[in-house]
Amino acid sequence: MRLTRVLVVVATAAAAVAIAPSPAFAIPSGDGWSGSWEYTGGSSVQVKLDVPGAKLVANGWDALGTRAFVLNITDTVADGKCAYVKWTAAATTEHWSCGNGTTVQVAGLPTSTNAVTAVLCRDSLAHDDKTNCNVIDVPSSAADAFIRTEGNGAQWAYYDGYAGEDWGAWITIGDVHFDYFGWDDWPAGQRLIESYLTFLEPACGSGTVQSASPPATVSDCVDYDLSVSPPDTHVTGTAWGVGCTWSLRGLNPPHHCIKLRVPQPS
């Protein structure tokens, strides 16, 4: 997936200097937490989730909105626990992988036109103590065929030892990128968010940080490359972002949107 952070550094350097918050760290640490999904070409789509000790890689095929996935669930730490996945599409199923380095492959899941929600956790061998749960959502492409465009997707990750933001989130929807970045516990109990809406080609687009105080949203139509930024804001808990695009032409053109949540580590 293309990361557009480098595209906006020059345009927003002054704003970054003006903020300059000290490095903050999620409690507990967010190191090793990430999630992504992306249409990678042709009919292929891939979903990934990571928490310390567990990993999910789901490879899928999308036939005009009907999707099928094969799950690969890996336990990555020798601590007597398991990797656990709850997969919701046509139905909700649960799967475990136990033993350091053990990967369990799950095939034969029913095809579905629904949106997908994947949850990855650590669990006890008795399957009764789920912790460190991470989640990601993949919208239905049956409801909006534009979602299937190669390169469309969303991802977020906590940085490992990075001296700036604690985490970054990137949404790609056509030629519009909405990126938002967070400092946790700034101030205590809140997450400071800075965000950028970048147009790679002439287009209309918007970016919103939801449940933000003050409200953080920006919308524009441009006929050249441009990066714009709403004011910095704060959120408490999950940091939801929404990036949208629509045509420069026509009356009431359809809006295509991707919504991404960045959970706090637990």
Short mmCIF file of N, CA, C and O in Angstrom, two decimals, residues 74-157:
data_model
loop_
_atom_site.label_atom_id
_atom_site.label_comp_id
_atom_site.label_asym_id
_atom_site.label_seq_id
_atom_site.Cartn_x
_atom_site.Cartn_y
_atom_site.Cartn_z
N THR A 74 -1.06 -17.48 13.08
CA THR A 74 0.22 -17.91 13.62
C THR A 74 0.38 -17.47 15.07
O THR A 74 0.17 -16.31 15.41
N ASP A 75 0.77 -18.45 15.90
CA ASP A 75 1.20 -18.18 17.28
C ASP A 75 2.70 -17.91 17.22
O ASP A 75 3.46 -18.77 16.77
N THR A 76 3.13 -16.72 17.67
CA THR A 76 4.53 -16.32 17.45
C THR A 76 5.36 -16.25 18.72
O THR A 76 6.53 -15.88 18.65
N VAL A 77 4.80 -16.60 19.88
CA VAL A 77 5.54 -16.50 21.14
C VAL A 77 5.35 -17.79 21.94
O VAL A 77 4.23 -18.29 22.05
N ALA A 78 6.43 -18.27 22.52
CA ALA A 78 6.37 -19.48 23.34
C ALA A 78 6.02 -19.10 24.78
O ALA A 78 6.87 -19.10 25.67
N ASP A 79 4.75 -18.78 25.00
CA ASP A 79 4.32 -18.35 26.33
C ASP A 79 3.15 -19.18 26.84
O ASP A 79 2.50 -18.82 27.82
N GLY A 80 2.86 -20.31 26.19
CA GLY A 80 1.78 -21.18 26.64
C GLY A 80 0.41 -20.69 26.26
O GLY A 80 -0.60 -21.27 26.68
N LYS A 81 0.34 -19.64 25.45
CA LYS A 81 -0.95 -19.14 24.98
C LYS A 81 -1.14 -19.46 23.50
O LYS A 81 -0.26 -20.02 22.84
N CYS A 82 -2.30 -19.06 22.97
CA CYS A 82 -2.66 -19.32 21.58
C CYS A 82 -2.97 -18.01 20.85
O CYS A 82 -3.29 -16.99 21.47
N ALA A 83 -2.89 -18.07 19.53
CA ALA A 83 -3.44 -17.02 18.69
C ALA A 83 -4.90 -17.37 18.41
O ALA A 83 -5.22 -18.53 18.13
N TYR A 84 -5.77 -16.38 18.52
CA TYR A 84 -7.22 -16.60 18.35
C TYR A 84 -7.74 -15.60 17.33
O TYR A 84 -7.37 -14.42 17.34
N VAL A 85 -8.61 -16.08 16.43
CA VAL A 85 -9.24 -15.22 15.43
C VAL A 85 -10.75 -15.44 15.43
O VAL A 85 -11.22 -16.59 15.41
N LYS A 86 -11.48 -14.35 15.49
CA LYS A 86 -12.92 -14.38 15.23
C LYS A 86 -13.14 -13.70 13.89
O LYS A 86 -12.82 -12.53 13.71
N TRP A 87 -13.70 -14.44 12.96
CA TRP A 87 -13.86 -13.99 11.56
C TRP A 87 -15.36 -13.88 11.28
O TRP A 87 -16.09 -14.85 11.41
N THR A 88 -15.80 -12.69 10.90
CA THR A 88 -17.21 -12.47 10.62
C THR A 88 -17.38 -12.02 9.18
O THR A 88 -16.87 -10.95 8.79
N ALA A 89 -18.07 -12.81 8.38
CA ALA A 89 -18.39 -12.49 6.99
C ALA A 89 -19.77 -13.06 6.70
O ALA A 89 -20.78 -12.48 7.09
N ALA A 90 -19.83 -14.22 6.05
CA ALA A 90 -21.13 -14.87 5.85
C ALA A 90 -21.72 -15.29 7.19
O ALA A 90 -22.93 -15.31 7.39
N ALA A 91 -20.84 -15.65 8.11
CA ALA A 91 -21.21 -16.02 9.48
C ALA A 91 -20.01 -15.72 10.35
O ALA A 91 -18.95 -15.30 9.86
N THR A 92 -20.14 -15.94 11.64
CA THR A 92 -19.01 -15.75 12.55
C THR A 92 -18.42 -17.10 12.91
O THR A 92 -19.14 -18.01 13.35
N THR A 93 -17.12 -17.25 12.70
CA THR A 93 -16.41 -18.47 13.06
C THR A 93 -15.21 -18.11 13.94
O THR A 93 -14.69 -17.00 13.87
N GLU A 94 -14.77 -19.08 14.75
CA GLU A 94 -13.64 -18.87 15.65
C GLU A 94 -12.57 -19.91 15.36
O GLU A 94 -12.87 -21.08 15.07
N HIS A 95 -11.30 -19.49 15.49
CA HIS A 95 -10.19 -20.36 15.13
C HIS A 95 -9.01 -20.08 16.07
O HIS A 95 -8.80 -18.95 16.50
N TRP A 96 -8.20 -21.14 16.34
CA TRP A 96 -7.06 -21.02 17.24
C TRP A 96 -5.82 -21.63 16.60
O TRP A 96 -5.89 -22.56 15.80
N SER A 97 -4.67 -21.09 16.98
CA SER A 97 -3.37 -21.67 16.65
C SER A 97 -2.52 -21.62 17.91
O SER A 97 -2.31 -20.55 18.48
N CYS A 98 -2.04 -22.78 18.37
CA CYS A 98 -1.34 -22.87 19.65
C CYS A 98 0.04 -23.50 19.45
O CYS A 98 0.17 -24.52 18.77
N GLY A 99 1.05 -22.87 20.04
CA GLY A 99 2.42 -23.38 19.94
C GLY A 99 3.29 -22.43 19.16
O GLY A 99 2.95 -22.04 18.03
N ASN A 100 4.39 -22.01 19.74
CA ASN A 100 5.27 -21.02 19.13
C ASN A 100 5.67 -21.43 17.71
O ASN A 100 6.19 -22.51 17.48
N GLY A 101 5.39 -20.54 16.75
CA GLY A 101 5.72 -20.79 15.35
C GLY A 101 4.70 -21.63 14.61
O GLY A 101 4.86 -21.88 13.41
N THR A 102 3.64 -22.03 15.29
CA THR A 102 2.61 -22.85 14.65
C THR A 102 1.67 -21.98 13.84
O THR A 102 1.15 -20.97 14.33
N THR A 103 1.44 -22.35 12.58
CA THR A 103 0.48 -21.67 11.72
C THR A 103 -0.66 -22.63 11.38
O THR A 103 -0.40 -23.76 10.93
N VAL A 104 -1.86 -22.21 11.62
CA VAL A 104 -3.05 -22.97 11.24
C VAL A 104 -3.69 -22.29 10.04
O VAL A 104 -3.96 -21.08 10.06
N GLN A 105 -3.92 -23.06 8.97
CA GLN A 105 -4.58 -22.53 7.78
C GLN A 105 -6.04 -22.96 7.79
O GLN A 105 -6.36 -24.12 7.99
N VAL A 106 -6.89 -21.97 7.57
CA VAL A 106 -8.34 -22.21 7.56
C VAL A 106 -8.85 -21.93 6.14
O VAL A 106 -8.84 -20.79 5.68
N ALA A 107 -9.28 -22.97 5.45
CA ALA A 107 -9.86 -22.84 4.11
C ALA A 107 -11.30 -23.34 4.16
O ALA A 107 -11.76 -23.89 5.16
N GLY A 108 -12.01 -23.15 3.07
CA GLY A 108 -13.36 -23.66 2.99
C GLY A 108 -14.41 -22.79 3.67
O GLY A 108 -15.56 -23.23 3.84
N LEU A 109 -14.04 -21.58 4.08
CA LEU A 109 -15.04 -20.67 4.63
C LEU A 109 -16.04 -20.30 3.55
O LEU A 109 -15.68 -20.18 2.37
N PRO A 110 -17.30 -20.11 3.89
CA PRO A 110 -18.29 -19.78 2.87
C PRO A 110 -18.02 -18.42 2.23
O PRO A 110 -17.54 -17.50 2.90
N THR A 111 -18.31 -18.32 0.95
CA THR A 111 -18.18 -17.03 0.27
C THR A 111 -19.25 -16.07 0.81
O THR A 111 -20.27 -16.49 1.36
N SER A 112 -18.98 -14.78 0.62
CA SER A 112 -19.90 -13.79 1.18
C SER A 112 -19.79 -12.48 0.41
O SER A 112 -18.72 -12.13 -0.10
N THR A 113 -20.88 -11.75 0.33
CA THR A 113 -20.88 -10.39 -0.20
C THR A 113 -20.87 -9.37 0.93
O THR A 113 -20.90 -8.17 0.67
N ASN A 114 -20.83 -9.84 2.17
CA ASN A 114 -20.90 -8.94 3.32
C ASN A 114 -19.57 -8.24 3.57
O ASN A 114 -18.52 -8.66 3.09
N ALA A 115 -19.64 -7.19 4.38
CA ALA A 115 -18.43 -6.63 4.95
C ALA A 115 -17.78 -7.68 5.85
O ALA A 115 -18.44 -8.60 6.33
N VAL A 116 -16.47 -7.54 6.05
CA VAL A 116 -15.71 -8.47 6.88
C VAL A 116 -15.22 -7.74 8.13
O VAL A 116 -14.74 -6.61 8.04
N THR A 117 -15.34 -8.40 9.28
CA THR A 117 -14.70 -7.93 10.50
C THR A 117 -13.83 -9.06 11.03
O THR A 117 -14.29 -10.18 11.20
N ALA A 118 -12.54 -8.74 11.25
CA ALA A 118 -11.60 -9.72 11.78
C ALA A 118 -11.10 -9.24 13.13
O ALA A 118 -10.75 -8.07 13.29
N VAL A 119 -11.07 -10.15 14.10
CA VAL A 119 -10.55 -9.87 15.44
C VAL A 119 -9.44 -10.87 15.73
O VAL A 119 -9.62 -12.07 15.55
N LEU A 120 -8.30 -10.36 16.17
CA LEU A 120 -7.15 -11.20 16.54
C LEU A 120 -6.83 -10.96 18.01
O LEU A 120 -6.71 -9.81 18.44
N CYS A 121 -6.71 -12.02 18.78
CA CYS A 121 -6.41 -11.92 20.22
C CYS A 121 -5.35 -12.95 20.60
O CYS A 121 -5.05 -13.87 19.85
N ARG A 122 -4.85 -12.83 21.84
CA ARG A 122 -4.15 -13.90 22.52
C ARG A 122 -5.17 -14.61 23.40
O ARG A 122 -6.09 -14.00 23.93
N ASP A 123 -5.01 -15.91 23.55
CA ASP A 123 -5.97 -16.69 24.35
C ASP A 123 -5.22 -17.77 25.13
O ASP A 123 -4.11 -18.18 24.75
N SER A 124 -5.85 -18.23 26.19
CA SER A 124 -5.27 -19.32 26.97
C SER A 124 -5.45 -20.65 26.23
O SER A 124 -6.25 -20.76 25.29
N LEU A 125 -4.71 -21.66 26.66
CA LEU A 125 -4.86 -22.98 26.06
C LEU A 125 -6.26 -23.53 26.27
O LEU A 125 -6.76 -24.33 25.49
N ALA A 126 -6.91 -23.07 27.35
CA ALA A 126 -8.29 -23.51 27.62
C ALA A 126 -9.31 -22.70 26.83
O ALA A 126 -10.52 -22.97 26.93
N HIS A 127 -8.84 -21.75 26.06
CA HIS A 127 -9.72 -20.92 25.21
C HIS A 127 -10.74 -20.13 26.05
O HIS A 127 -11.88 -19.96 25.63
N ASP A 128 -10.27 -19.64 27.21
CA ASP A 128 -11.21 -18.93 28.08
C ASP A 128 -10.66 -17.61 28.62
O ASP A 128 -11.17 -17.07 29.59
N ASP A 129 -9.60 -17.08 27.98
CA ASP A 129 -9.00 -15.86 28.50
C ASP A 129 -8.42 -15.04 27.35
O ASP A 129 -7.21 -15.01 27.13
N LYS A 130 -9.28 -14.38 26.61
CA LYS A 130 -8.86 -13.62 25.44
C LYS A 130 -8.40 -12.22 25.85
O LYS A 130 -9.13 -11.48 26.51
N THR A 131 -7.19 -11.86 25.43
CA THR A 131 -6.62 -10.57 25.75
C THR A 131 -5.92 -10.00 24.53
O THR A 131 -5.73 -10.69 23.53
N ASN A 132 -5.50 -8.74 24.63
CA ASN A 132 -4.74 -8.08 23.56
C ASN A 132 -5.45 -8.20 22.21
O ASN A 132 -4.85 -8.59 21.21
N CYS A 133 -6.72 -7.84 22.19
CA CYS A 133 -7.53 -8.02 20.98
C CYS A 133 -7.41 -6.82 20.04
O CYS A 133 -7.55 -5.67 20.45
N ASN A 134 -7.19 -7.12 18.78
CA ASN A 134 -7.05 -6.13 17.71
C ASN A 134 -8.12 -6.44 16.67
O ASN A 134 -8.48 -7.59 16.46
N VAL A 135 -8.62 -5.40 15.98
CA VAL A 135 -9.75 -5.59 15.07
C VAL A 135 -9.58 -4.73 13.83
O VAL A 135 -8.99 -3.64 13.88
N ILE A 136 -10.10 -5.22 12.70
CA ILE A 136 -10.13 -4.43 11.48
C ILE A 136 -11.38 -4.78 10.69
O ILE A 136 -11.91 -5.90 10.77
N ASP A 137 -11.86 -3.81 9.91
CA ASP A 137 -13.08 -3.95 9.13
C ASP A 137 -12.76 -3.76 7.64
O ASP A 137 -12.00 -2.86 7.28
N VAL A 138 -13.36 -4.58 6.81
CA VAL A 138 -13.21 -4.47 5.35
C VAL A 138 -14.60 -4.27 4.76
O VAL A 138 -15.46 -5.15 4.90
N PRO A 139 -14.86 -3.13 4.12
CA PRO A 139 -16.21 -2.89 3.61
C PRO A 139 -16.59 -3.83 2.49
O PRO A 139 -15.72 -4.40 1.81
N SER A 140 -17.88 -4.00 2.29
CA SER A 140 -18.38 -4.83 1.18
C SER A 140 -18.07 -4.16 -0.15
O SER A 140 -18.28 -2.96 -0.32
N SER A 141 -17.55 -4.93 -1.10
CA SER A 141 -17.36 -4.40 -2.44
C SER A 141 -18.58 -4.68 -3.33
O SER A 141 -18.67 -4.17 -4.44
N ALA A 142 -19.51 -5.51 -2.82
CA ALA A 142 -20.76 -5.71 -3.56
C ALA A 142 -21.61 -4.45 -3.47
O ALA A 142 -22.33 -4.10 -4.41
N ALA A 143 -21.52 -3.76 -2.33
CA ALA A 143 -22.28 -2.53 -2.15
C ALA A 143 -21.65 -1.36 -2.89
O ALA A 143 -22.33 -0.36 -3.17
N ASP A 144 -20.35 -1.44 -3.20
CA ASP A 144 -19.66 -0.35 -3.89
C ASP A 144 -18.50 -0.96 -4.68
O ASP A 144 -17.45 -1.25 -4.13
N ALA A 145 -18.70 -1.15 -5.98
CA ALA A 145 -17.69 -1.80 -6.82
C ALA A 145 -16.38 -1.03 -6.85
O ALA A 145 -15.32 -1.61 -7.09
N PHE A 146 -16.42 0.28 -6.60
CA PHE A 146 -15.21 1.09 -6.64
C PHE A 146 -14.20 0.62 -5.59
O PHE A 146 -12.99 0.80 -5.75
N ILE A 147 -14.69 0.02 -4.51
CA ILE A 147 -13.81 -0.47 -3.46
C ILE A 147 -12.79 -1.45 -4.03
O ILE A 147 -11.66 -1.55 -3.54
N ARG A 148 -13.15 -2.17 -5.09
CA ARG A 148 -12.27 -3.19 -5.64
C ARG A 148 -11.11 -2.63 -6.44
O ARG A 148 -10.28 -3.38 -6.96
N THR A 149 -11.00 -1.32 -6.56
CA THR A 149 -9.90 -0.71 -7.31
C THR A 149 -8.56 -1.09 -6.71
O THR A 149 -8.36 -1.01 -5.49
N GLU A 150 -7.62 -1.51 -7.55
CA GLU A 150 -6.30 -1.89 -7.06
C GLU A 150 -5.66 -0.74 -6.29
O GLU A 150 -5.66 0.40 -6.74
N GLY A 151 -5.11 -1.04 -5.14
CA GLY A 151 -4.48 -0.02 -4.31
C GLY A 151 -5.38 0.53 -3.24
O GLY A 151 -4.90 1.12 -2.26
N ASN A 152 -6.70 0.38 -3.39
CA ASN A 152 -7.60 0.84 -2.35
C ASN A 152 -7.39 0.01 -1.08
O ASN A 152 -7.20 -1.21 -1.14
N GLY A 153 -7.50 0.67 0.05
CA GLY A 153 -7.38 -0.06 1.30
C GLY A 153 -7.07 0.88 2.45
O GLY A 153 -7.14 2.11 2.32
N ALA A 154 -6.73 0.31 3.58
CA ALA A 154 -6.44 1.07 4.78
C ALA A 154 -5.46 0.30 5.64
O ALA A 154 -5.48 -0.93 5.66
N GLN A 155 -4.64 1.04 6.38
CA GLN A 155 -3.72 0.37 7.30
C GLN A 155 -3.36 1.32 8.43
O GLN A 155 -3.46 2.54 8.31
N TRP A 156 -2.97 0.72 9.54
CA TRP A 156 -2.47 1.51 10.67
C TRP A 156 -1.43 0.68 11.40
O TRP A 156 -1.40 -0.54 11.31
N ALA A 157 -0.54 1.36 12.11
CA ALA A 157 0.50 0.66 12.84
C ALA A 157 1.06 1.56 13.93
O ALA A 157 1.19 2.77 13.75
#
